[in-house]
Amino acid sequence: MLPLTYWDIHDPRVLEAIRIVPRERFVPPELQQEAEEDRPLPIGQGQTISQPYIVAYMTEVLRVDSENRVLEIGTGSGYQAAVLSLVAKEVYSVERIGNLAMAARERLKTLGYGNIHVRHGDGSSGWPESAPFDRIMITAAVKSEPPALVEQLRPGGFMVFPQGGRRVQYLVRITKDAQGSCARESLVPVVFVPFVRGIL
């Protein structure tokens, strides 16, 4: 079983979501025995499922509440979306790799996560027809935040994403005020696969 507590994760809803989402269902069959380990694992197509601690940390610092509509860029296996779905009202998740998007959509449906919508598309474009979003999370490292995503963030909302190159990345949180101005803060060093535009 995954850890029930982390020393700096305090939101009980986040900890409960990490506890009950079956991570072994989001990894390839040959890696299911390793799913309870707190480390990233490969999921194919050059992508990874993040370690549970990072999923918990990003979810907590996004400050999600039960009335929030969340946009996630980078569905991957669907694990982060599943965790978000237990603390948010709705999750809209965009994946650029068609095979991963299709597999994640079917997996999440099978597991009963009815408030998650998965789209195969270019994450840099977001999901404009369902915007604005209360919270936005990017799960791949960007050089700078895509302008379309900032535009789709509701005033008063938060956006969290890793920023940097292959060697140095930091998790960044943007807070958008009522006038549409954004304040940035760097949180912790992280390692993510790079953000790529376009679709496969």
Short mmCIF file of C-alpha atoms in Angstrom, two decimals:
data_model
loop_
_atom_site.label_atom_id
_atom_site.label_comp_id
_atom_site.label_asym_id
_atom_site.label_seq_id
_atom_site.Cartn_x
_atom_site.Cartn_y
_atom_site.Cartn_z
CA MET A 1 0.00 0.00 0.00
CA LEU A 2 1.21 3.51 -0.79
CA PRO A 3 2.20 5.73 2.14
CA LEU A 4 -0.73 7.28 3.98
CA THR A 5 1.28 10.35 4.97
CA TYR A 6 4.14 12.41 3.66
CA TRP A 7 5.98 14.77 5.95
CA ASP A 8 4.98 17.93 4.05
CA ILE A 9 1.58 16.94 2.60
CA HIS A 10 -1.13 18.13 4.95
CA ASP A 11 -4.41 18.10 3.00
CA PRO A 12 -6.30 15.00 4.18
CA ARG A 13 -8.30 14.88 0.92
CA VAL A 14 -5.09 14.62 -1.09
CA LEU A 15 -3.66 11.94 1.17
CA GLU A 16 -6.90 9.96 0.94
CA ALA A 17 -6.92 10.23 -2.85
CA ILE A 18 -3.35 8.93 -3.03
CA ARG A 19 -4.32 6.10 -0.71
CA ILE A 20 -7.36 4.90 -2.63
CA VAL A 21 -6.42 5.41 -6.30
CA PRO A 22 -5.06 1.99 -7.40
CA ARG A 23 -1.72 2.99 -8.95
CA GLU A 24 -1.11 -0.58 -10.09
CA ARG A 25 -3.96 -0.13 -12.60
CA PHE A 26 -2.10 2.76 -14.24
CA VAL A 27 1.19 1.02 -15.01
CA PRO A 28 2.08 -1.74 -17.52
CA PRO A 29 1.31 -5.28 -16.26
CA GLU A 30 4.99 -6.16 -15.91
CA LEU A 31 5.48 -3.24 -13.50
CA GLN A 32 2.45 -3.76 -11.28
CA GLN A 33 4.59 -5.26 -8.52
CA GLU A 34 6.53 -1.99 -8.42
CA ALA A 35 3.49 0.29 -8.39
CA GLU A 36 3.59 0.73 -4.62
CA GLU A 37 7.11 2.13 -4.75
CA ASP A 38 7.41 5.90 -4.45
CA ARG A 39 9.20 6.49 -7.74
CA PRO A 40 8.34 7.24 -11.36
CA LEU A 41 7.79 4.31 -13.72
CA PRO A 42 7.78 4.07 -17.53
CA ILE A 43 4.40 3.74 -19.23
CA GLY A 44 5.57 3.53 -22.86
CA GLN A 45 5.94 6.07 -25.66
CA GLY A 46 8.88 7.60 -23.78
CA GLN A 47 6.54 8.78 -21.00
CA THR A 48 6.41 8.08 -17.26
CA ILE A 49 3.91 7.97 -14.41
CA SER A 50 5.08 10.37 -11.71
CA GLN A 51 6.01 9.17 -8.26
CA PRO A 52 3.06 9.33 -5.86
CA TYR A 53 4.75 11.96 -3.67
CA ILE A 54 5.05 14.39 -6.61
CA VAL A 55 1.44 13.71 -7.62
CA ALA A 56 0.35 14.47 -4.05
CA TYR A 57 2.56 17.56 -3.80
CA MET A 58 1.39 19.06 -7.10
CA THR A 59 -2.23 18.38 -6.19
CA GLU A 60 -1.86 20.06 -2.80
CA VAL A 61 -0.05 23.16 -4.04
CA LEU A 62 -2.70 23.58 -6.76
CA ARG A 63 -5.14 24.21 -3.89
CA VAL A 64 -8.01 22.31 -5.48
CA ASP A 65 -11.43 22.33 -3.87
CA SER A 66 -14.54 20.32 -4.57
CA GLU A 67 -16.12 23.03 -6.75
CA ASN A 68 -13.11 23.48 -9.03
CA ARG A 69 -12.91 22.59 -12.69
CA VAL A 70 -9.32 21.52 -13.40
CA LEU A 71 -7.48 21.39 -16.72
CA GLU A 72 -4.60 18.90 -16.81
CA ILE A 73 -2.10 18.95 -19.66
CA GLY A 74 -0.39 15.58 -20.11
CA THR A 75 -2.79 12.74 -19.26
CA GLY A 76 -0.20 9.98 -19.56
CA SER A 77 -1.66 6.90 -17.89
CA GLY A 78 -4.45 8.91 -16.22
CA TYR A 79 -3.12 8.52 -12.67
CA GLN A 80 -2.77 12.23 -11.87
CA ALA A 81 -6.21 12.88 -13.36
CA ALA A 82 -7.69 10.16 -11.16
CA VAL A 83 -6.20 11.74 -8.03
CA LEU A 84 -7.41 15.19 -9.08
CA SER A 85 -10.90 13.86 -9.75
CA LEU A 86 -11.33 12.90 -6.10
CA VAL A 87 -10.69 16.45 -4.87
CA ALA A 88 -12.19 18.47 -7.76
CA LYS A 89 -15.59 18.81 -9.38
CA GLU A 90 -14.42 17.98 -12.91
CA VAL A 91 -11.13 17.24 -14.63
CA TYR A 92 -10.39 17.97 -18.29
CA SER A 93 -7.21 16.22 -19.41
CA VAL A 94 -5.37 16.62 -22.72
CA GLU A 95 -2.85 14.08 -24.05
CA ARG A 96 -0.85 14.56 -27.25
CA ILE A 97 -0.10 10.86 -27.84
CA GLY A 98 -3.14 9.13 -29.29
CA ASN A 99 -2.46 5.65 -27.92
CA LEU A 100 -2.00 6.99 -24.39
CA ALA A 101 -5.12 9.17 -24.60
CA MET A 102 -7.27 6.25 -25.77
CA ALA A 103 -5.88 3.86 -23.15
CA ALA A 104 -6.29 6.42 -20.35
CA ARG A 105 -9.87 7.20 -21.37
CA GLU A 106 -10.83 3.51 -21.32
CA ARG A 107 -8.95 2.85 -18.06
CA LEU A 108 -10.59 5.75 -16.25
CA LYS A 109 -14.02 4.74 -17.54
CA THR A 110 -13.49 1.14 -16.43
CA LEU A 111 -12.42 2.30 -12.97
CA GLY A 112 -15.49 4.48 -12.62
CA TYR A 113 -13.99 7.98 -12.73
CA GLY A 114 -17.02 9.67 -14.25
CA ASN A 115 -15.93 13.29 -13.81
CA ILE A 116 -12.83 13.07 -16.02
CA HIS A 117 -12.88 14.10 -19.68
CA VAL A 118 -9.90 13.02 -21.83
CA ARG A 119 -9.01 14.56 -25.17
CA HIS A 120 -6.32 13.67 -27.72
CA GLY A 121 -4.85 17.03 -28.66
CA ASP A 122 -2.06 19.57 -28.45
CA GLY A 123 -1.83 20.59 -24.81
CA SER A 124 -0.45 24.02 -25.65
CA SER A 125 -3.93 24.89 -26.98
CA GLY A 126 -5.67 23.80 -23.79
CA TRP A 127 -9.41 23.12 -23.99
CA PRO A 128 -10.80 26.52 -25.07
CA GLU A 129 -14.46 25.62 -25.45
CA SER A 130 -14.62 24.49 -21.80
CA ALA A 131 -12.59 27.41 -20.42
CA PRO A 132 -12.12 29.19 -18.12
CA PHE A 133 -10.73 26.74 -15.57
CA ASP A 134 -10.29 27.29 -11.85
CA ARG A 135 -7.04 25.33 -11.78
CA ILE A 136 -4.55 24.22 -14.44
CA MET A 137 -1.76 21.65 -14.09
CA ILE A 138 0.92 20.85 -16.67
CA THR A 139 2.70 17.53 -16.15
CA ALA A 140 5.65 18.06 -18.52
CA ALA A 141 8.46 20.60 -18.28
CA VAL A 142 7.90 23.81 -20.25
CA LYS A 143 10.40 26.53 -21.10
CA SER A 144 7.63 29.05 -20.42
CA GLU A 145 3.92 28.66 -19.80
CA PRO A 146 1.83 28.46 -23.01
CA PRO A 147 -0.08 31.76 -23.44
CA ALA A 148 -3.32 29.95 -24.29
CA LEU A 149 -3.28 28.22 -20.92
CA VAL A 150 -2.75 31.47 -19.02
CA GLU A 151 -5.69 32.90 -20.96
CA GLN A 152 -7.86 29.91 -20.00
CA LEU A 153 -7.12 30.29 -16.28
CA ARG A 154 -9.94 31.98 -14.40
CA PRO A 155 -9.07 35.14 -12.41
CA GLY A 156 -8.39 33.98 -8.86
CA GLY A 157 -7.11 30.66 -10.14
CA PHE A 158 -3.83 28.79 -9.84
CA MET A 159 -1.63 27.05 -12.39
CA VAL A 160 1.19 24.63 -11.49
CA PHE A 161 3.84 23.34 -13.87
CA PRO A 162 7.49 22.24 -14.04
CA GLN A 163 9.71 24.74 -15.85
CA GLY A 164 13.23 24.33 -17.21
CA GLY A 165 15.40 22.13 -19.39
CA ARG A 166 16.54 18.56 -19.01
CA ARG A 167 19.08 19.36 -16.29
CA VAL A 168 17.40 21.98 -14.10
CA GLN A 169 13.66 22.23 -13.50
CA TYR A 170 11.56 23.87 -10.81
CA LEU A 171 7.92 23.51 -10.01
CA VAL A 172 6.26 26.89 -10.52
CA ARG A 173 2.89 28.15 -9.31
CA ILE A 174 1.11 31.05 -10.99
CA THR A 175 -1.65 32.97 -9.23
CA LYS A 176 -3.93 35.02 -11.47
CA ASP A 177 -5.56 38.03 -9.81
CA ALA A 178 -8.93 39.61 -10.52
CA GLN A 179 -7.37 41.99 -13.03
CA GLY A 180 -5.74 39.16 -14.97
CA SER A 181 -2.19 39.79 -13.77
CA CYS A 182 -0.11 36.76 -12.81
CA ALA A 183 2.29 36.34 -9.89
CA ARG A 184 4.85 33.54 -10.04
CA GLU A 185 6.60 31.56 -7.34
CA SER A 186 9.18 28.75 -7.60
CA LEU A 187 8.49 25.85 -5.24
CA VAL A 188 10.79 22.82 -5.43
CA PRO A 189 13.24 21.23 -7.90
CA VAL A 190 11.67 18.46 -10.00
CA VAL A 191 12.41 16.20 -12.97
CA PHE A 192 9.79 15.78 -15.71
CA VAL A 193 9.78 14.74 -19.34
CA PRO A 194 9.86 17.79 -21.65
CA PHE A 195 6.70 19.44 -22.90
CA VAL A 196 6.20 18.84 -26.63
CA ARG A 197 3.75 20.62 -28.92
CA GLY A 198 1.74 18.87 -31.61
CA ILE A 199 0.07 15.46 -31.58
CA LEU A 200 1.03 11.86 -32.34
#
